[in-house]
Each structure stands twice: as C-alpha cells, then as structure tokens.
PDB file of C-alpha atoms in Angstrom:
ATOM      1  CA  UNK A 159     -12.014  15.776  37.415  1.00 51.00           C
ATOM      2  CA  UNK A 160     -10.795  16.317  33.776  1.00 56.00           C
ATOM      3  CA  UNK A 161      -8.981  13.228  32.061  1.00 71.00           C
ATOM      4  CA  UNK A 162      -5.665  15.309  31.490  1.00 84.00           C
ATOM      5  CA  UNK A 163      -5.965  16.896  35.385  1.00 93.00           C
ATOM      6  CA  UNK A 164      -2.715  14.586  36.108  1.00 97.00           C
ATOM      7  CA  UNK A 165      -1.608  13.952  32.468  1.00 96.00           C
ATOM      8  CA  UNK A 166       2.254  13.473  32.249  1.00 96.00           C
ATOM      9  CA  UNK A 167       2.598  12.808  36.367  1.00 98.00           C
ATOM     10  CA  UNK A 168       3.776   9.238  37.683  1.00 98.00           C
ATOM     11  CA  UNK A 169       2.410   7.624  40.463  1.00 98.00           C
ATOM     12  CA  UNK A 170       3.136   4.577  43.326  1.00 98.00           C
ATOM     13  CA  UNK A 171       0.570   2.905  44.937  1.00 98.00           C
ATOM     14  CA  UNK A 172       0.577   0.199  47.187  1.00 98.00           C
ATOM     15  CA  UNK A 173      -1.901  -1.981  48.804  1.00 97.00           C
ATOM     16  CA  UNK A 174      -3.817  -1.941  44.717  1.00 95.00           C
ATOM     17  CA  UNK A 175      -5.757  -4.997  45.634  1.00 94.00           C
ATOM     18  CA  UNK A 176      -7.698  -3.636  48.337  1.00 96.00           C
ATOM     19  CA  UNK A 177     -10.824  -2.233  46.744  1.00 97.00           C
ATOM     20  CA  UNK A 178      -9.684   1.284  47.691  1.00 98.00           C
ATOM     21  CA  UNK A 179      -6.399   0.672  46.095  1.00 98.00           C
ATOM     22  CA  UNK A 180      -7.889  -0.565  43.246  1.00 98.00           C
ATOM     23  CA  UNK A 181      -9.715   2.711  43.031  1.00 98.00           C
ATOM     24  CA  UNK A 182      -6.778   4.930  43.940  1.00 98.00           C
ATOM     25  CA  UNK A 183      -4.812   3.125  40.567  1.00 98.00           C
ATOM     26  CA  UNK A 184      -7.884   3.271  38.278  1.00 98.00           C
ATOM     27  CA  UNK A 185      -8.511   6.870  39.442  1.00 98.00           C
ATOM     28  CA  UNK A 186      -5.279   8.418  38.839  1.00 98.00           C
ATOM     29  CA  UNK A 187      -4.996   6.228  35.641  1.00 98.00           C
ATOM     30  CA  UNK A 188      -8.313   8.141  34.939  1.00 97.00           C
ATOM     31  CA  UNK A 189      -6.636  11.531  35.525  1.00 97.00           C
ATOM     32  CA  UNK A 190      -3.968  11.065  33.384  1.00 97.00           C
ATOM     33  CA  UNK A 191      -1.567   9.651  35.206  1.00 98.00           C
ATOM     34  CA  UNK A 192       0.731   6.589  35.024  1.00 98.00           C
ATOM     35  CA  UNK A 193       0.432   3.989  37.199  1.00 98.00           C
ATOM     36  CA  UNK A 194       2.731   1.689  38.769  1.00 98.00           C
ATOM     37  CA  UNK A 195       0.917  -0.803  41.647  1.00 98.00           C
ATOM     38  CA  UNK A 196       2.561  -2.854  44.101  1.00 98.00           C
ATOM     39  CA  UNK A 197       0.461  -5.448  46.574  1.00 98.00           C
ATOM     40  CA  UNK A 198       1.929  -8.953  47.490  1.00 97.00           C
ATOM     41  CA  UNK A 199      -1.540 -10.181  46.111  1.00 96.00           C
ATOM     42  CA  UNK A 200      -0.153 -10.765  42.702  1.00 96.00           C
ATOM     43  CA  UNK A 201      -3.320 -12.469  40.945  1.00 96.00           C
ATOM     44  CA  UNK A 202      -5.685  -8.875  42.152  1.00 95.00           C
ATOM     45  CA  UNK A 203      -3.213  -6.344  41.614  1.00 95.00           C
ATOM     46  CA  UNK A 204      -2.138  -7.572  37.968  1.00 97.00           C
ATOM     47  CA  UNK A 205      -5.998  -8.050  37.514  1.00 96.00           C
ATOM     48  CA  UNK A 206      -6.657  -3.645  38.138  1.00 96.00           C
ATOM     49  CA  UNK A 207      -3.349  -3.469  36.469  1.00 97.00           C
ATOM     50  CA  UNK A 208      -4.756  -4.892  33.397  1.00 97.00           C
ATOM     51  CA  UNK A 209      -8.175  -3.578  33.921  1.00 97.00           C
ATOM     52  CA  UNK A 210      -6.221  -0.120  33.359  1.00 97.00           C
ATOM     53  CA  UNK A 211      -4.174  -0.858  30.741  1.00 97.00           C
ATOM     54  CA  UNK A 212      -0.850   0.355  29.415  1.00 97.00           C
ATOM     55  CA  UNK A 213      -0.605   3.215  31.524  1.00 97.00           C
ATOM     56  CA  UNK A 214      -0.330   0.925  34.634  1.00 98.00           C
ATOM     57  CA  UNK A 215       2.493  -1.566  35.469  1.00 98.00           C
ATOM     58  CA  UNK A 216       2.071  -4.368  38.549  1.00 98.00           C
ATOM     59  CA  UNK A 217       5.041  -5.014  40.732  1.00 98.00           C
ATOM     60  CA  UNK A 218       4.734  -7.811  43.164  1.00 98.00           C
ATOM     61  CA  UNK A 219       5.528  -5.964  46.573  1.00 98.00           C
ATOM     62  CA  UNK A 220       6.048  -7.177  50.255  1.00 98.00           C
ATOM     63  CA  UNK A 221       5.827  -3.734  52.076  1.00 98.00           C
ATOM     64  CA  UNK A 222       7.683  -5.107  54.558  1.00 98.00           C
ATOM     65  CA  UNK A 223      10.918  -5.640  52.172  1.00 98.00           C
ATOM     66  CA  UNK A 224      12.916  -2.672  50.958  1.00 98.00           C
ATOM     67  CA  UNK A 225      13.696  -4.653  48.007  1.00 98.00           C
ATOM     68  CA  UNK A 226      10.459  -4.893  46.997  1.00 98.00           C
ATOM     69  CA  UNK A 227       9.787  -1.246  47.808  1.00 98.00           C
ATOM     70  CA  UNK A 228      13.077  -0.127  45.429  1.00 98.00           C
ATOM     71  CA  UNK A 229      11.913  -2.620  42.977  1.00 98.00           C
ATOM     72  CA  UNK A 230       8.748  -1.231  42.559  1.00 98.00           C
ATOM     73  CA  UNK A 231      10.247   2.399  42.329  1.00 98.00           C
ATOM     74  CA  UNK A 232      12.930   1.228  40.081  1.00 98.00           C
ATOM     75  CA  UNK A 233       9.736   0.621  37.938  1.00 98.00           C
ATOM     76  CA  UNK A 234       8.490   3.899  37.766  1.00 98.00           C
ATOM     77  CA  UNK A 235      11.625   5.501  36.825  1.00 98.00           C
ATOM     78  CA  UNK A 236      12.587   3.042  33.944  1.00 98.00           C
ATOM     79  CA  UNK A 237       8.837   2.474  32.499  1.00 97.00           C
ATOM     80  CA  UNK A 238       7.791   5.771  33.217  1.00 98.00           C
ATOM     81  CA  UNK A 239      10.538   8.182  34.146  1.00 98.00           C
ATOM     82  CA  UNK A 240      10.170   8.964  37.604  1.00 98.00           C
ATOM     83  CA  UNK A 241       8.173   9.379  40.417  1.00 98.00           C
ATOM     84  CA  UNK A 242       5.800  12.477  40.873  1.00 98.00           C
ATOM     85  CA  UNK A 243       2.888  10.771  43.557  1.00 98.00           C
ATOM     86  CA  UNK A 244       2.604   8.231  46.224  1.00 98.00           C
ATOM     87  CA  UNK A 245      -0.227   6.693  47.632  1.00 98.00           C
ATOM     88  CA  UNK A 246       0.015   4.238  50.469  1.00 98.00           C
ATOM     89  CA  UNK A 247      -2.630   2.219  51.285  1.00 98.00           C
ATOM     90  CA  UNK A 248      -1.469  -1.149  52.245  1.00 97.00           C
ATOM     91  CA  UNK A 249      -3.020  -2.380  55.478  1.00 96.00           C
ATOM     92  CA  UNK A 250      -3.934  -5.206  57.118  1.00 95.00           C
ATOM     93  CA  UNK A 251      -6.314  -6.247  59.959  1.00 92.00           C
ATOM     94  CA  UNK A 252      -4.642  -8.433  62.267  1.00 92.00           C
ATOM     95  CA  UNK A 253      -6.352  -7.418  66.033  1.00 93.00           C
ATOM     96  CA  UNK A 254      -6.700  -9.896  68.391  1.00 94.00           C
ATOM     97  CA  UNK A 255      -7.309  -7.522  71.125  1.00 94.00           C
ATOM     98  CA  UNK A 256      -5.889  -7.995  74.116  1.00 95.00           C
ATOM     99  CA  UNK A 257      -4.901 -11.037  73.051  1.00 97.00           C
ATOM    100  CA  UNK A 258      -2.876  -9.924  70.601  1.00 96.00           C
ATOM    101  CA  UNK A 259       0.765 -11.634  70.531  1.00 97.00           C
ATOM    102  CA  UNK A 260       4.051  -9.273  70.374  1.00 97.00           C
ATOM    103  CA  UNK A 261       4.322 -10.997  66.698  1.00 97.00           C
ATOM    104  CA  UNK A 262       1.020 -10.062  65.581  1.00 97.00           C
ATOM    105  CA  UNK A 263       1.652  -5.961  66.820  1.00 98.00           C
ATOM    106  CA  UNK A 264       5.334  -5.945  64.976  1.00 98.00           C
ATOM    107  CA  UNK A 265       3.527  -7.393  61.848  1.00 98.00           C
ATOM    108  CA  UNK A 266       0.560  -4.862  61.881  1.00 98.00           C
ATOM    109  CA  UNK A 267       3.231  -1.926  62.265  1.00 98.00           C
ATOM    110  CA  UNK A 268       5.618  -3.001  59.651  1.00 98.00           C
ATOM    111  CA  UNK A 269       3.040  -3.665  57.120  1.00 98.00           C
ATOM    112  CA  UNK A 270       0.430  -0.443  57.895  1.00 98.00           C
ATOM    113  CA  UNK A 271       2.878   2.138  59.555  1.00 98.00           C
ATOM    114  CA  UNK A 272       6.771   1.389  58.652  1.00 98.00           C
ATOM    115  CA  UNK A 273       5.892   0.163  55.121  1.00 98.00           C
ATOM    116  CA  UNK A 274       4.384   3.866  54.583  1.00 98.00           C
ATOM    117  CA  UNK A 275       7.367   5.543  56.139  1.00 98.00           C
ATOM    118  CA  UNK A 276       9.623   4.121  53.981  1.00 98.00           C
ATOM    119  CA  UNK A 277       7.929   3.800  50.684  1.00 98.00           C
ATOM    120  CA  UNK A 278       7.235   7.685  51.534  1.00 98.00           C
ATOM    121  CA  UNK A 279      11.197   7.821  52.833  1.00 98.00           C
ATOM    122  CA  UNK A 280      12.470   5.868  49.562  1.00 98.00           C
ATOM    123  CA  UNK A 281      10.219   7.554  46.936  1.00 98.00           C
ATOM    124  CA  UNK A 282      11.488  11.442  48.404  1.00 98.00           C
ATOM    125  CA  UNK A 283      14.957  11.940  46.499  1.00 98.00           C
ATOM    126  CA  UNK A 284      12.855  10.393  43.146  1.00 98.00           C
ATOM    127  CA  UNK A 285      10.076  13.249  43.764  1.00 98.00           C
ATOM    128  CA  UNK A 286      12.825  15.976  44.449  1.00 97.00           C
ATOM    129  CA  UNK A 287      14.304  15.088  40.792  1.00 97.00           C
ATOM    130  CA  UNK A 288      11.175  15.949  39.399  1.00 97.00           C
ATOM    131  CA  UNK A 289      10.455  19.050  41.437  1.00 97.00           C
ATOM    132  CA  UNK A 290       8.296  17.510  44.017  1.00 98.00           C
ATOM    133  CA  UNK A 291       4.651  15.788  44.641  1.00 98.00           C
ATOM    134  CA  UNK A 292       1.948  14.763  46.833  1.00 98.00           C
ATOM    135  CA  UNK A 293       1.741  11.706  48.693  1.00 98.00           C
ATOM    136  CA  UNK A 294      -1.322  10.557  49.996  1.00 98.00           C
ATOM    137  CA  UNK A 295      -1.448   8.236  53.469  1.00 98.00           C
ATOM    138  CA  UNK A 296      -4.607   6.099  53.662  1.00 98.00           C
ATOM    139  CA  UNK A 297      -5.624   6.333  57.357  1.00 98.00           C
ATOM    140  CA  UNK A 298      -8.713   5.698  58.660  1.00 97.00           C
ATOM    141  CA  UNK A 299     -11.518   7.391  61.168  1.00 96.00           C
ATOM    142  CA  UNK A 300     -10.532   4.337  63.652  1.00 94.00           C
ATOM    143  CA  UNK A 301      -7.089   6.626  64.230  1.00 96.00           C
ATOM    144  CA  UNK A 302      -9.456   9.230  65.644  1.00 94.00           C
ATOM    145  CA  UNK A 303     -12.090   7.582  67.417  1.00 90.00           C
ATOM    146  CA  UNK A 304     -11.490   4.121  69.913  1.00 89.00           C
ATOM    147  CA  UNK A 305     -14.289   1.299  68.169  1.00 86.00           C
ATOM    148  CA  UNK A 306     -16.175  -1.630  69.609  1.00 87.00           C
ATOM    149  CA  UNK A 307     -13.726  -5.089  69.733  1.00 88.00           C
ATOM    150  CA  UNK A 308     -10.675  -3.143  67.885  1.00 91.00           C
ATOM    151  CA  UNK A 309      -7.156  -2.256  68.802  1.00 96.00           C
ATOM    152  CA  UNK A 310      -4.330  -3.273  66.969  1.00 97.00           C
ATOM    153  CA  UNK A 311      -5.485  -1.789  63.431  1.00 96.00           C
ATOM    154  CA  UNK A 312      -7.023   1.715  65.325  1.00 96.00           C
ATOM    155  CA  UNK A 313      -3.645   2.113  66.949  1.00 98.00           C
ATOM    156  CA  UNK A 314      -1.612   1.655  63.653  1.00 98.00           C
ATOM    157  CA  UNK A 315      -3.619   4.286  61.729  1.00 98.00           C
ATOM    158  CA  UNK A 316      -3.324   6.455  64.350  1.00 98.00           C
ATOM    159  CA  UNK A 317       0.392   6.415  63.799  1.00 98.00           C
ATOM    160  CA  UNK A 318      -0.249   7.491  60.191  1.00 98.00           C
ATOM    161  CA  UNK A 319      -1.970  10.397  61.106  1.00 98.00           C
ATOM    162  CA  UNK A 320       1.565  11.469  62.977  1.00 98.00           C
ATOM    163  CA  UNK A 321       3.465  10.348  59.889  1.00 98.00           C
ATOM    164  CA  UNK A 322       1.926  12.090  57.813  1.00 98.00           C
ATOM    165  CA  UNK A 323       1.693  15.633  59.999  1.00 98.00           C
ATOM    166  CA  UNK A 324       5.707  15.351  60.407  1.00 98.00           C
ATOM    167  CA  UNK A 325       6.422  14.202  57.184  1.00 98.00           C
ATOM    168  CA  UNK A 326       4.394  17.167  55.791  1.00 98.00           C
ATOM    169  CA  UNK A 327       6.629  19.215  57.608  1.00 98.00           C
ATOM    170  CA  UNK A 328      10.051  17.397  56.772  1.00 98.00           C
ATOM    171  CA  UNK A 329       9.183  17.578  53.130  1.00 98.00           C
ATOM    172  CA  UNK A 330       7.597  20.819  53.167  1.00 98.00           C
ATOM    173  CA  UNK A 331      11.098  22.821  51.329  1.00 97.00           C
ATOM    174  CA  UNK A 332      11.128  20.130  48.987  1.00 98.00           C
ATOM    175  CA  UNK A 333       7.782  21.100  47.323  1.00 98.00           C
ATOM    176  CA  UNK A 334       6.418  17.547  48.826  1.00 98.00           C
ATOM    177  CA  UNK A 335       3.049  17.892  50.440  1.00 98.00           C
ATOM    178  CA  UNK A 336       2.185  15.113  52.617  1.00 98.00           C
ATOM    179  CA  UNK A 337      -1.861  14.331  53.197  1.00 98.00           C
ATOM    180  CA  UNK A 338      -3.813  11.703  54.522  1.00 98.00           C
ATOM    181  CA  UNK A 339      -6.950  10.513  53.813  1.00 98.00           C
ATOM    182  CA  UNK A 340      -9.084   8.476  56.795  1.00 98.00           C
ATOM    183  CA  UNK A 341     -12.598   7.069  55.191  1.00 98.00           C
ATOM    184  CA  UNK A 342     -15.138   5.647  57.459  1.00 96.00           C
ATOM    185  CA  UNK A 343     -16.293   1.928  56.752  1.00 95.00           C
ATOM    186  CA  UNK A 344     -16.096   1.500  53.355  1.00 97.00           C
ATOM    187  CA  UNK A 345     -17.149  -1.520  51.302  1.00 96.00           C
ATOM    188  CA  UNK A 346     -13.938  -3.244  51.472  1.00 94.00           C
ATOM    189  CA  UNK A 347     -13.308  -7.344  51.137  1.00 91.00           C
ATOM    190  CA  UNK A 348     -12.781  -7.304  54.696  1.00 88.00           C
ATOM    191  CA  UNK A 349     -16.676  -6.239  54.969  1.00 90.00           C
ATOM    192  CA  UNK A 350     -17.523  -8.408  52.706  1.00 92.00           C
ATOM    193  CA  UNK A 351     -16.324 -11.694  54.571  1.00 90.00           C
ATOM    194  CA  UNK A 352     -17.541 -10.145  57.918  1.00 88.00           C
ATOM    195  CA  UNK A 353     -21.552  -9.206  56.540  1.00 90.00           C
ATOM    196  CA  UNK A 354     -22.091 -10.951  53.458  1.00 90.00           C
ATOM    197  CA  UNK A 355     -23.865  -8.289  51.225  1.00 92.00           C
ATOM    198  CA  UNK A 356     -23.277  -4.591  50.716  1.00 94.00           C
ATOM    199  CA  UNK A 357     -26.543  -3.999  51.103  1.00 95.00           C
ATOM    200  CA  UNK A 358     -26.814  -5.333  54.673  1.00 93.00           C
ATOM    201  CA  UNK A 359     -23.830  -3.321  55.572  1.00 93.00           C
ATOM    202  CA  UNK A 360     -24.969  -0.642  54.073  1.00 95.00           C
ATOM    203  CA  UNK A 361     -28.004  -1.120  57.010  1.00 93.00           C
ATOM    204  CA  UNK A 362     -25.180  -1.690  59.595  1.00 91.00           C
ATOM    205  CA  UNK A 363     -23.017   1.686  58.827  1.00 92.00           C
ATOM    206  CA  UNK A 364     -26.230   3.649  58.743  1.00 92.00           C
ATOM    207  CA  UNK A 365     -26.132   3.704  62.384  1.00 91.00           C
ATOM    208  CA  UNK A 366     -22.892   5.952  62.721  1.00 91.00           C
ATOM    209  CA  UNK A 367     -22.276   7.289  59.498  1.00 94.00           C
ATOM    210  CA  UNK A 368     -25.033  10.360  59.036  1.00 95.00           C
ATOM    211  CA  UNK A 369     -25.370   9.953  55.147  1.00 96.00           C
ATOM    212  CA  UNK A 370     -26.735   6.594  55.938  1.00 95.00           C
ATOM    213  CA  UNK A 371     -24.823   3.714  54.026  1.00 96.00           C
ATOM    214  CA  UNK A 372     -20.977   2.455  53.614  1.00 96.00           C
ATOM    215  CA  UNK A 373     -18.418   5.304  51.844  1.00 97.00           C
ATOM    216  CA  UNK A 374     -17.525   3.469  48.610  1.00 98.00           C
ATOM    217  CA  UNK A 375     -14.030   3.097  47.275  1.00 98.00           C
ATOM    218  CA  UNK A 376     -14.260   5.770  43.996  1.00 98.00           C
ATOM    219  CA  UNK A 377     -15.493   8.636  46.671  1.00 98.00           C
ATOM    220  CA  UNK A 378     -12.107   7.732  48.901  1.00 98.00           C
ATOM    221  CA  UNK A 379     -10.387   7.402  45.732  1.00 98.00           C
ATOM    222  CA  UNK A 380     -12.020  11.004  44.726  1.00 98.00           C
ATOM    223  CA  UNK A 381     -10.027  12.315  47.785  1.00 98.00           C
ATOM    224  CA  UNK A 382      -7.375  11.043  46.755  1.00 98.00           C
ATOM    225  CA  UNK A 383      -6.671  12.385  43.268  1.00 98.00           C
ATOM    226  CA  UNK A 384      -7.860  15.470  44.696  1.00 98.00           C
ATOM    227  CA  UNK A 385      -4.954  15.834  47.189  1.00 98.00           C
ATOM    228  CA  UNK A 386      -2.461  14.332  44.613  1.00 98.00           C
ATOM    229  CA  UNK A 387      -3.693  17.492  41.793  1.00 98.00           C
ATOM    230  CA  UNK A 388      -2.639  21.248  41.592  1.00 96.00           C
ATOM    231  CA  UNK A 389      -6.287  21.410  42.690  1.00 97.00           C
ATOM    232  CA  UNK A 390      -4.444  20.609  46.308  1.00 98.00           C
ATOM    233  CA  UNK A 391      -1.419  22.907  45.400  1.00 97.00           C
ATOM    234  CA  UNK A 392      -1.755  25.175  49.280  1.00 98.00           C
ATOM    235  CA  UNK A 393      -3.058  22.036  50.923  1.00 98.00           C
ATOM    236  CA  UNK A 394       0.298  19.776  53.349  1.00 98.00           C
ATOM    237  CA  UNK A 395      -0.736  18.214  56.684  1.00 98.00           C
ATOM    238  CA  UNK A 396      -4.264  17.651  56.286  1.00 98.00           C
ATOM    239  CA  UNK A 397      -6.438  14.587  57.212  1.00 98.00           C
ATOM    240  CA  UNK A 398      -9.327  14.575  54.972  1.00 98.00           C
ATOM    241  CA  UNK A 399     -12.109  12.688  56.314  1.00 98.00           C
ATOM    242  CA  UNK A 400     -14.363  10.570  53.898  1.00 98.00           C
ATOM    243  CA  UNK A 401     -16.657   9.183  56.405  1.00 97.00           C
ATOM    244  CA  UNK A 402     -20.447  10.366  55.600  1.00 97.00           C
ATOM    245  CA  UNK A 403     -20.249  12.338  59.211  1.00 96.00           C
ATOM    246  CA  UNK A 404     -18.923   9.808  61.134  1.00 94.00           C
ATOM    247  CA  UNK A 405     -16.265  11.619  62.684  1.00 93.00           C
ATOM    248  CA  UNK A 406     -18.725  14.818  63.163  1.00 92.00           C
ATOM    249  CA  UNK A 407     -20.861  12.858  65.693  1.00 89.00           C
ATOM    250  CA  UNK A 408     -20.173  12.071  69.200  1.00 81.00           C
ATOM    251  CA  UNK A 409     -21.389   8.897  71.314  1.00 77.00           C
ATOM    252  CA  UNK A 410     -25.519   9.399  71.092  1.00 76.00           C
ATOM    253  CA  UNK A 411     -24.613   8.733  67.255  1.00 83.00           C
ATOM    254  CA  UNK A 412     -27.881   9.644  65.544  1.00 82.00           C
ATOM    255  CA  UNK A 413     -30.175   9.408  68.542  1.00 81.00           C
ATOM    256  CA  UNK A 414     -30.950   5.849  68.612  1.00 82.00           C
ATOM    257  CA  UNK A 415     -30.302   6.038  72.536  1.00 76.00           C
ATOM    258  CA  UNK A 416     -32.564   8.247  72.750  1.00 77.00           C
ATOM    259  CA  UNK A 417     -35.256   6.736  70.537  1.00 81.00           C
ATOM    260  CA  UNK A 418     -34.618   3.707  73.374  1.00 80.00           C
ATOM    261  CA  UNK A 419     -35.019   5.601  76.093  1.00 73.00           C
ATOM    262  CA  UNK A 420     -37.508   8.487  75.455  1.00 74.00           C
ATOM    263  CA  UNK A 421     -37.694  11.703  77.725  1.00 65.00           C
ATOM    264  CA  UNK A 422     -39.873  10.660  80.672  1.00 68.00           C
ATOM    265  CA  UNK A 423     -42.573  13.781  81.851  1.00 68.00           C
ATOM    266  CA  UNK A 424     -42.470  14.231  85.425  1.00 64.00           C
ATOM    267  CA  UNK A 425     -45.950  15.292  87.092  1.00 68.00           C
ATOM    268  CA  UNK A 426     -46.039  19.151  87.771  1.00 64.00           C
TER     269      UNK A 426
END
C-alpha cells in the first residue's frame, strides 16, 4: 500500500501493545496516517509510539473507563484535528472455563466487548465532523468456531462479530463503515508465554491453519489498513478472516485423522 494511501486521515487504536496493535499503529503510521494509541500498558505502547515517531501520540487508556476513552479522543482532536479511523483491538484472555467466576466474565466483557462499543459509540459524532470513517473491530476465528479448553475469550469475540454487523448498519447514513477483522493464531505474547518459540508454534498451528505456520501481526495489520482505505470504500459489515484457512476447514482439519486411521480393505 502506497505511503500517502491514508495521508491527512487520523486514527484511534487501542490495545497498541499487543503485537497486533503494535502493527495496526505502525501500519497506518506507514500509510500516512496519524496515530494516536491508547493501552493501559504504558511502558509498550509509548515504546511503538516512539518507534513511530511524531506522527503517533500514546495515551495511557483503561478501556474500561470512559475517561480514559474521551481522554484519548480528546487527543486526536487537539494534536491532530479529529478523528477519521478506529481500530479496537484491546483484549484480554481471562478463561477459566467452567470455572470461571461472575467477576472474571464481567471483566472479559468490559474490557474485549463494551470497551469496543463505546470507544466505537464515543469516537461516532468526532467521525461525522469529518465526514465519516472506518472502524475496524479485531475479532478473532474463536467467535466462529468453539476451541479445545476455551470459553470466556471465544464467547466475547463472538459478541464483536454482532457489534460490528449492527453497528455497520447504525452508522451506515453517516458514511461510517464498520468491519471486523478475526485472524487465526497469530504470534502474539500470549503465544509466546504458552510455547516458548515461534518456531515451535509455528509447528503447532500447522495442524489447523492450511498455509502451515502462525498468521503474523503485519498480515492482520495488512487487513486492517485495507478496510480503514478508500480501497474498502463499498465494503460495511464484513468479517475478514486472516487465518491461513483455518476457518475454511471443518473437524478432519488436514487429514491427520485419517493419516491415524487409514481406510481398511475389506476382502471381496
């Protein structure tokens, strides 16, 4: 995508210290755009925030606080003059299962589902000054598909995919076009802690994922700028899977069930 593809456009992101937010910023900042980055990670996000330079600005942000969420907005507008894009990707991964506490499900929705809705909800009226946008929900394939040992997080991007279809449709006559993005496993800090190298996870995701390795941050973050361009001008609704074919298979995965269990010949 060309340098100048979002020159003169302002953007929000939260969740930049995630590797995929991190990509999202420095993507867009690629593009042209100006960045402003909120995460409650403050050391991270003002790390990519300086990694980018003067066209990004780091806002220490609770997603859970509407003050944080105006402060970081009130950013945009007096560094950078508004608000034209918004990404959302702040998430976290707190699944006990079915031992999950009523706590620990409130905190997983107000940080991965209400968080978006109302940076999304408060960033609108800036948008509409400015003719409209794109904003960009980061889901996941785990909102489509039940996984192995998981509920909580699956559950909560699941959510966003209905966010994001009725917010499409809300914003729609304001020249807002609401898409989500849902990557497979990506190479992520959460990985990271779980399977040590990238290469060994790389090994692991090659069972489900067709192309045969982890999706890494700057091909979700390609996705992204893509939906946030004029490139994306006819394009509101849409879930955009980055996945490597994950989401295009069904349980026998890539035949290793059948490799285990090979067709028997009967006698004539």
């Amino acid at each position: 995508m060309p340098d100048t593809e979002l020159d003169g456009k302002v953007a929000l992101v939260s969740g930049c210290s995630s590797l995929i937010g991190a990509a999202i910023a420095e993507q867009l900042a690629g593009a042209g755009a100006s960045v402003v980055m909120g995460d409650i990670a403050e050391d991270a996000g003002r790390e990519v925030a300086d990694r980018i330079g003067a066209s990004a600005k780091f806002v220490k942000v609770d997603i859970t606080s509407d003050t944080d969420i105006d402060a970081m907005i009130d950013t945009a507008v007096s560094e950078f003059g508004g608000v034209d894009l918004v990404v959302s990707a702040a998430a976290i991964f707190d699944d006990a299962v079915m031992h999950t506490s009523r706590d620990q499900w409130h905190r997983s929705f107000d940080v991965n589902v209400v968080g978006a809705a109302m940076l999304i909800e408060k960033a609108a009226p800036f948008m509409d000054r400015r003719g409209g946008g794109a904003i960009v929900v980061v889901a996941s394939v785990s909102g489509k598909q039940s996984q192995p040992g998981r509920l909580v997080y699956p559950v909560t991007k699941a959510a966003l995919l209905g966010l994001t279809r009725n917010s499409a449709q809300l914003l729609a006559d304001r020249s807002i076009r609401v898409n989500a993005v849902s990557p497979g496993w990506t190479w992520s800090h959460n990985l990271e802690k779980r399977y040590g190298s990238r290469e060994y996870t790389d090994e692991f995701a090659a069972e489900f994922q067709a192309l045969g390795r982890l999706v890494d941050p700057t091909e979700v973050a390609d996705a992204v700028v893509f939906l946030c361009s004029d490139r994306a001008s006819f394009i509101t609704g849409a879930d955009l899977a980055v996945d490597g074919g994950y989401s295009a298979m069904g349980p026998e995965a890539l035949g290793q069930a059948a490799l285990k269990f090979p067709v028997k010949k009967l006698p004539d």
